[in-house]
mmCIF file of C-alpha atoms in Angstrom:
data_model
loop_
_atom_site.group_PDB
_atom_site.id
_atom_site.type_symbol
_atom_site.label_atom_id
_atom_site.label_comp_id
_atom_site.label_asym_id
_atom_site.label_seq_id
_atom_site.Cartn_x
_atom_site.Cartn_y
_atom_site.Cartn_z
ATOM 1 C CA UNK A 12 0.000 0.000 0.000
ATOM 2 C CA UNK A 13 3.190 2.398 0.909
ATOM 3 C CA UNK A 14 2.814 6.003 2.063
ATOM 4 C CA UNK A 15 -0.328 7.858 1.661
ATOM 5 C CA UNK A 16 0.057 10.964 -0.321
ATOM 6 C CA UNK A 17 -0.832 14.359 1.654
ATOM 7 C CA UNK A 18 -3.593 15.517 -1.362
ATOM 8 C CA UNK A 19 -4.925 11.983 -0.772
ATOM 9 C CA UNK A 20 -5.052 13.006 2.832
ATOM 10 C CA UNK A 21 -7.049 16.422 2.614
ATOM 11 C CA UNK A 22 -9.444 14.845 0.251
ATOM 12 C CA UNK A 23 -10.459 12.461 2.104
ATOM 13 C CA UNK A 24 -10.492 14.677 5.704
ATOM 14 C CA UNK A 25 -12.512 16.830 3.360
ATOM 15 C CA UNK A 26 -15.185 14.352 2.676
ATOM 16 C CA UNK A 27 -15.239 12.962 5.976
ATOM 17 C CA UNK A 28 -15.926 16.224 7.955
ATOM 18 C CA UNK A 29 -18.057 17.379 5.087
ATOM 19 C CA UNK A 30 -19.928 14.022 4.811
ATOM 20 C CA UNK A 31 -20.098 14.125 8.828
ATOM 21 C CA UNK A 32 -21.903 17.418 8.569
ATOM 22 C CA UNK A 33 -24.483 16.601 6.223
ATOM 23 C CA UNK A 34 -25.219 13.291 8.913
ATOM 24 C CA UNK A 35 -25.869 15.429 11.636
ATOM 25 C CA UNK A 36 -27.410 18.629 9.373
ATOM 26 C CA UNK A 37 -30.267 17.657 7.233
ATOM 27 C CA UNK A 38 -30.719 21.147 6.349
ATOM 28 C CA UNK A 39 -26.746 21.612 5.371
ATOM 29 C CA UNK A 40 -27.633 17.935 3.583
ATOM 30 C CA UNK A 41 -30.823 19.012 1.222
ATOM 31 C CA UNK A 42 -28.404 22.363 0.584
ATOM 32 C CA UNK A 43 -25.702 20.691 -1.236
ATOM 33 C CA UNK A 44 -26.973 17.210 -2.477
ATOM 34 C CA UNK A 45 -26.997 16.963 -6.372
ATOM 35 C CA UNK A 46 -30.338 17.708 -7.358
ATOM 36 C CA UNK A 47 -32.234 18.132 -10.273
ATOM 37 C CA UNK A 48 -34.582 20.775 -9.190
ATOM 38 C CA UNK A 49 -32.156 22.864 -7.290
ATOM 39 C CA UNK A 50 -29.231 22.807 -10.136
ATOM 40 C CA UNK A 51 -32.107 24.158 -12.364
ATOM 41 C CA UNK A 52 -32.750 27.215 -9.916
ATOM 42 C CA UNK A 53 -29.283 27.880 -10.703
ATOM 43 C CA UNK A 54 -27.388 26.416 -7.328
ATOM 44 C CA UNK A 55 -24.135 25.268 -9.393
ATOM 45 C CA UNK A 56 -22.162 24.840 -6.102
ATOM 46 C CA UNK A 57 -24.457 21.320 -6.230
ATOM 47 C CA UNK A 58 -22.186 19.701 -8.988
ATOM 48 C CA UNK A 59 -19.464 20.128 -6.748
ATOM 49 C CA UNK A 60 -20.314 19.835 -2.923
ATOM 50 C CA UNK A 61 -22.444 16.872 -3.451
ATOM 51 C CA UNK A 62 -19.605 14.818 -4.067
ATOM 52 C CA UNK A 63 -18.056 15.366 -0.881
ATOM 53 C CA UNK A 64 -21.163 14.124 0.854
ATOM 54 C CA UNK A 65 -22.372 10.759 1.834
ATOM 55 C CA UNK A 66 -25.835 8.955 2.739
ATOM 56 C CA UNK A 67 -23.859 6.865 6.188
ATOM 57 C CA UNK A 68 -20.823 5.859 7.134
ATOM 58 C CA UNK A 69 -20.543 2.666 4.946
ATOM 59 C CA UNK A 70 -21.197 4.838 1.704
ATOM 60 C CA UNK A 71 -18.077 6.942 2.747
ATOM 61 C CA UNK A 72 -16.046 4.518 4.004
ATOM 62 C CA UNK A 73 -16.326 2.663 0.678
ATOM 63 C CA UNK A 74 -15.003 5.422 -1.400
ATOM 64 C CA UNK A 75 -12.189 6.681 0.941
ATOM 65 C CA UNK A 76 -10.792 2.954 1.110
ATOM 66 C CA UNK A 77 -11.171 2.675 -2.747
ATOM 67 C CA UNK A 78 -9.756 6.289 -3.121
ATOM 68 C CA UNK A 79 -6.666 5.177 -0.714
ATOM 69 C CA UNK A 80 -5.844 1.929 -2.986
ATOM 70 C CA UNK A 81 -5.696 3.662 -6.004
ATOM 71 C CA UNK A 82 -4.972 7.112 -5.310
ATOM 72 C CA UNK A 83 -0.731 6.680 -4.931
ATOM 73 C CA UNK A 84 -0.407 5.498 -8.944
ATOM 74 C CA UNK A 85 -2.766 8.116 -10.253
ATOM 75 C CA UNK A 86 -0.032 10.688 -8.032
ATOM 76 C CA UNK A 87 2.886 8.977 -8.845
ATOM 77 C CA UNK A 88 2.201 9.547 -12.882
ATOM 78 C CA UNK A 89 0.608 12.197 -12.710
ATOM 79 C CA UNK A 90 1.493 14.434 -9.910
ATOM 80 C CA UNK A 91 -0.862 16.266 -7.256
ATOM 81 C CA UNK A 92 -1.950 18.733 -10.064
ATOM 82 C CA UNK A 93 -2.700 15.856 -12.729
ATOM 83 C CA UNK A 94 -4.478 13.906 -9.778
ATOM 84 C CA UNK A 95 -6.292 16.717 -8.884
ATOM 85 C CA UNK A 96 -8.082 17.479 -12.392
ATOM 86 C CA UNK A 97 -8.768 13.904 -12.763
ATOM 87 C CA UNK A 98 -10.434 13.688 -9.354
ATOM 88 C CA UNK A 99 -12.621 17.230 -9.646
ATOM 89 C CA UNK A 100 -12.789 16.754 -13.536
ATOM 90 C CA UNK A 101 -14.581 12.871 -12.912
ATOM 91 C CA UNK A 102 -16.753 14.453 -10.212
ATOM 92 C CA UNK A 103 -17.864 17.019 -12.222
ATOM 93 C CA UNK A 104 -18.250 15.247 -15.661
ATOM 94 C CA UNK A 105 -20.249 13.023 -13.761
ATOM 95 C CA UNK A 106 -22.202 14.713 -12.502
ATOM 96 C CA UNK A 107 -23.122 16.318 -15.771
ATOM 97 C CA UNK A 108 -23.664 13.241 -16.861
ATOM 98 C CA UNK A 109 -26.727 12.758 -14.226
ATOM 99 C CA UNK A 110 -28.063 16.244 -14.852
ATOM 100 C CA UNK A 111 -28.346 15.191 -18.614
ATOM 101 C CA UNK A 112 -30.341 12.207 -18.731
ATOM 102 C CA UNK A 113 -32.359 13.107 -15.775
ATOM 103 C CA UNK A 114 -32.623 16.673 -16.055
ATOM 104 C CA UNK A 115 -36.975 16.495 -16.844
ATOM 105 C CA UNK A 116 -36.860 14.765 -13.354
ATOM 106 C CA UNK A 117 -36.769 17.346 -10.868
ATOM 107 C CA UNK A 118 -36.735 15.024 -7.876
ATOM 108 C CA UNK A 119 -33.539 13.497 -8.629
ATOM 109 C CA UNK A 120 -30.839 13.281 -5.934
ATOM 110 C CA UNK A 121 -27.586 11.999 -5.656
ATOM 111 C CA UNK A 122 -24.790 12.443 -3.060
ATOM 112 C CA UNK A 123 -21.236 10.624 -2.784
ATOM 113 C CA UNK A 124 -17.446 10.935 -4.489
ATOM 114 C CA UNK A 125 -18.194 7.617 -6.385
ATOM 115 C CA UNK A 126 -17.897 9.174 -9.841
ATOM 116 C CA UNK A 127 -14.847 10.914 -8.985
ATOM 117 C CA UNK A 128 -13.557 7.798 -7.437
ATOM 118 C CA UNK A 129 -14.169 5.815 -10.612
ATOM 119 C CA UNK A 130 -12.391 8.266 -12.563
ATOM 120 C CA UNK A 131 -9.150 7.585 -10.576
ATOM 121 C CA UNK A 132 -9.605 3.965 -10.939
ATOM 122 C CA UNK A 133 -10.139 4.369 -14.826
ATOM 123 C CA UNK A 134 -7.405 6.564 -14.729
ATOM 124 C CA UNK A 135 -5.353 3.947 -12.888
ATOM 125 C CA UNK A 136 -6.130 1.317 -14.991
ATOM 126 C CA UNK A 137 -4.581 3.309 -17.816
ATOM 127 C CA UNK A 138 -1.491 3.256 -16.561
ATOM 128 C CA UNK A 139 -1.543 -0.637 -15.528
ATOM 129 C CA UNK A 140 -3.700 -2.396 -17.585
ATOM 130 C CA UNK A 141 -2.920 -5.740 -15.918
ATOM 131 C CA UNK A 142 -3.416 -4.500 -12.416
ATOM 132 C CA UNK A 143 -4.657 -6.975 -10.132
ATOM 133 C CA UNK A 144 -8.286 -5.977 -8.580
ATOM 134 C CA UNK A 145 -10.055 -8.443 -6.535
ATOM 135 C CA UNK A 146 -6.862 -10.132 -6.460
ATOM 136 C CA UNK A 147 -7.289 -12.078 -9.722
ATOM 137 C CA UNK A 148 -8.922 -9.632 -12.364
ATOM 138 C CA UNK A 149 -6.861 -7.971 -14.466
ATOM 139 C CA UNK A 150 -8.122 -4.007 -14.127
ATOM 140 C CA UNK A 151 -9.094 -3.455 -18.091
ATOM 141 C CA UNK A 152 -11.122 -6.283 -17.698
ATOM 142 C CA UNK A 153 -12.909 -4.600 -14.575
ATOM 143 C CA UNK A 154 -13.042 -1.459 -16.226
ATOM 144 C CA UNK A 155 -14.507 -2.831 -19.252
ATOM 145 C CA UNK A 156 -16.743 -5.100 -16.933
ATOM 146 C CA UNK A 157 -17.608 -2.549 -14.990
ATOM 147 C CA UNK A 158 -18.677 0.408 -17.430
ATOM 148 C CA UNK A 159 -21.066 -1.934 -19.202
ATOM 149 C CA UNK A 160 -22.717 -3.290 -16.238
ATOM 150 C CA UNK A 161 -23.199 0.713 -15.403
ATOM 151 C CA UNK A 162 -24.995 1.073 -19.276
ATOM 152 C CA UNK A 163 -27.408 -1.830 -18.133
ATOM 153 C CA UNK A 164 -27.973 -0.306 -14.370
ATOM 154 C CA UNK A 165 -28.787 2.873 -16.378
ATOM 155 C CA UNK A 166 -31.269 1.482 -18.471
ATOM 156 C CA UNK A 167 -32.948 -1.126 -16.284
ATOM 157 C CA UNK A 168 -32.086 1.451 -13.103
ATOM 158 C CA UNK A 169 -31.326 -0.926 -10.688
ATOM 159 C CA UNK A 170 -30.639 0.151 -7.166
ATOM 160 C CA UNK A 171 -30.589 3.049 -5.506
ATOM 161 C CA UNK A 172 -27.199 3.546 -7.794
ATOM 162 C CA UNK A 173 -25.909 6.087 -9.382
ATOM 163 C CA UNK A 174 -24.955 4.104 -12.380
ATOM 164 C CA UNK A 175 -24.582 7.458 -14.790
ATOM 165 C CA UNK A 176 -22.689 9.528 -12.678
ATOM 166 C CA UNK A 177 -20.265 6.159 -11.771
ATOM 167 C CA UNK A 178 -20.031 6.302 -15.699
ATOM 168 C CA UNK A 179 -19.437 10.039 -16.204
ATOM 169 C CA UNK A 180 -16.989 9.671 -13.883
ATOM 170 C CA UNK A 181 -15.188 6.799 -15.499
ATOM 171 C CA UNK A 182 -15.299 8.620 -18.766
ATOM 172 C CA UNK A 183 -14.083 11.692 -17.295
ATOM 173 C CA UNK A 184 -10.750 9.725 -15.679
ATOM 174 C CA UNK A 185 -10.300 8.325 -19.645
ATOM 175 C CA UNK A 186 -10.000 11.504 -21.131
ATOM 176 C CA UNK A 187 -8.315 13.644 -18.905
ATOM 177 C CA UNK A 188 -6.152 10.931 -18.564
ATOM 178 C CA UNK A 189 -5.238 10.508 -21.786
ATOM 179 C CA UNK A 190 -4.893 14.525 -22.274
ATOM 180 C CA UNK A 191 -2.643 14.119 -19.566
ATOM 181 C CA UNK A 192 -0.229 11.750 -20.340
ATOM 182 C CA UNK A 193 -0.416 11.179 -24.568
ATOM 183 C CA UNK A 194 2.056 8.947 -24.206
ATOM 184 C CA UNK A 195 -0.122 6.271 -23.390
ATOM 185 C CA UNK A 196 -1.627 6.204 -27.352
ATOM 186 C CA UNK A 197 1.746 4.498 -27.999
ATOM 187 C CA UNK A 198 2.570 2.391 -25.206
ATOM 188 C CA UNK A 199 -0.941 1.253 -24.234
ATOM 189 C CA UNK A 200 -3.005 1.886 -27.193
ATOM 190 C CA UNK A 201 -4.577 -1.628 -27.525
ATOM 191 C CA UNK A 202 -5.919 -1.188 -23.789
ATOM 192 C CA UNK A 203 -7.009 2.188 -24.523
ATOM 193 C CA UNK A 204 -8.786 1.189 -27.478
ATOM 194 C CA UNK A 205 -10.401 -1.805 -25.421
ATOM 195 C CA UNK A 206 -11.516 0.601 -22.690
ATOM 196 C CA UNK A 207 -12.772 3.294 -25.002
ATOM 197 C CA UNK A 208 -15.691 -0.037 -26.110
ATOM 198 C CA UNK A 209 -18.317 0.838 -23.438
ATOM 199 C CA UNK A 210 -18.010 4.277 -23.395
ATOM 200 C CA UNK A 211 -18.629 3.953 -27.566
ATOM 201 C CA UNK A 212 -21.593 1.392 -26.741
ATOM 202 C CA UNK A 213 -23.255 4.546 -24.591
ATOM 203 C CA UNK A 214 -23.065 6.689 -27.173
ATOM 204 C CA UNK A 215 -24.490 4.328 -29.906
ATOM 205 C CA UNK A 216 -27.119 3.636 -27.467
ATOM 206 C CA UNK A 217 -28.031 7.600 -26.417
ATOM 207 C CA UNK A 218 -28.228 8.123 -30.293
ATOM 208 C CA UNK A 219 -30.606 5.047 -31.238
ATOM 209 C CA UNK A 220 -32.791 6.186 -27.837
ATOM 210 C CA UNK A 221 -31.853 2.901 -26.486
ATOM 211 C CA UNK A 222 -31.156 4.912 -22.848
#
């Protein structure tokens, strides 16, 4: 696991006193959730603040232990100001993500870091392919896995799951990633090209109205 980054550190202290407010606040909660109704009112600051809030404990745990495994490549690449515009850039690309396909639905709320978490796992898996998550599946594989399991959790919207804002987020890790360090078209351009298939799939499916 080796030594935790400090900008690893301060993210996750922020979303853990932040996240411990909105427990105990339901007021400060309803404020800065992502919301459908309230983002159309014009309260921006919701794209933002609701990923640094969490429904319990379990919720943030979750994404802070996630964050912690996979945080230290991401860095080591990219630096703290590369890691830092894929972390805010997934959040907020995912969230923009939710806001368009349920933007007619102005009860829709979301709270958590997920899609900022899966962009530094995408982002991750970029860099090591054959990474080792669950301790047997190679990470493209997961990422691959994972992205079109999100497509079918979008369409059939199972759970009380974010599914589009987990697959902003990925997207937004991809890109940014790959703006970020070019280099990887050369040395990794089969597994870019592999985990560019679901995010193609989406698209194909937005266009036919499939989603």
């Amino acid at each position: 696991m080796g030594k935790i980054d400090i900008v690893t550190i301060v993210i996750i202290a922020a979303n853990v006193l932040i996240s411990y407010k909105g427990f105990n606040d339901f007021s400060f909660f309803e404020k800065y959730k992502f919301n459908v109704g309230g983002l159309r009112r014009g309260e921006q600051i919701r794209m933002f603040s609701s990923g640094f809030l969490h429904v319990d404990m379990q919720h943030l745990l979750f994404n802070m232990v996630t964050l912690y495994f996979f945080s230290g490549l991401v860095i080591f690449r990219l630096g703290t100001v590369g890691f830092l515009t894929v972390y805010i850039g997934s959040l907020l690309i995912g969230n923009f993500l939710s806001y368009y396909f349920h933007k007619d639905e102005y009860d829709y709320s979301a709270v958590g870091a997920s899609g900022a978490v899966m962009g530094i796992i995408y982002s991750a898996i970029l860099f090591d392919p054959m990474m080792k998550i669950n301790f047997f599946i190679p990470g493209f594989a997961f990422g691959i896995g994972y992205l079109l399991y999100s497509i079918y959790g979008m369409k059939k919207r199972i759970g009380n799951i974010g599914h589009d804002a987990h697959f902003g987020g990925a997207v937004g890790g991809y890109i940014l990633t790959l703006i970020l360090a070019p280099y990887l078209f050369q040395t990794s351009l089969l597994f870019v090209a592999l985990l560019a298939i679901p995010i193609i799939i989406l698209f194909i499916m937005q266009r036919m109205g499939k989603i």
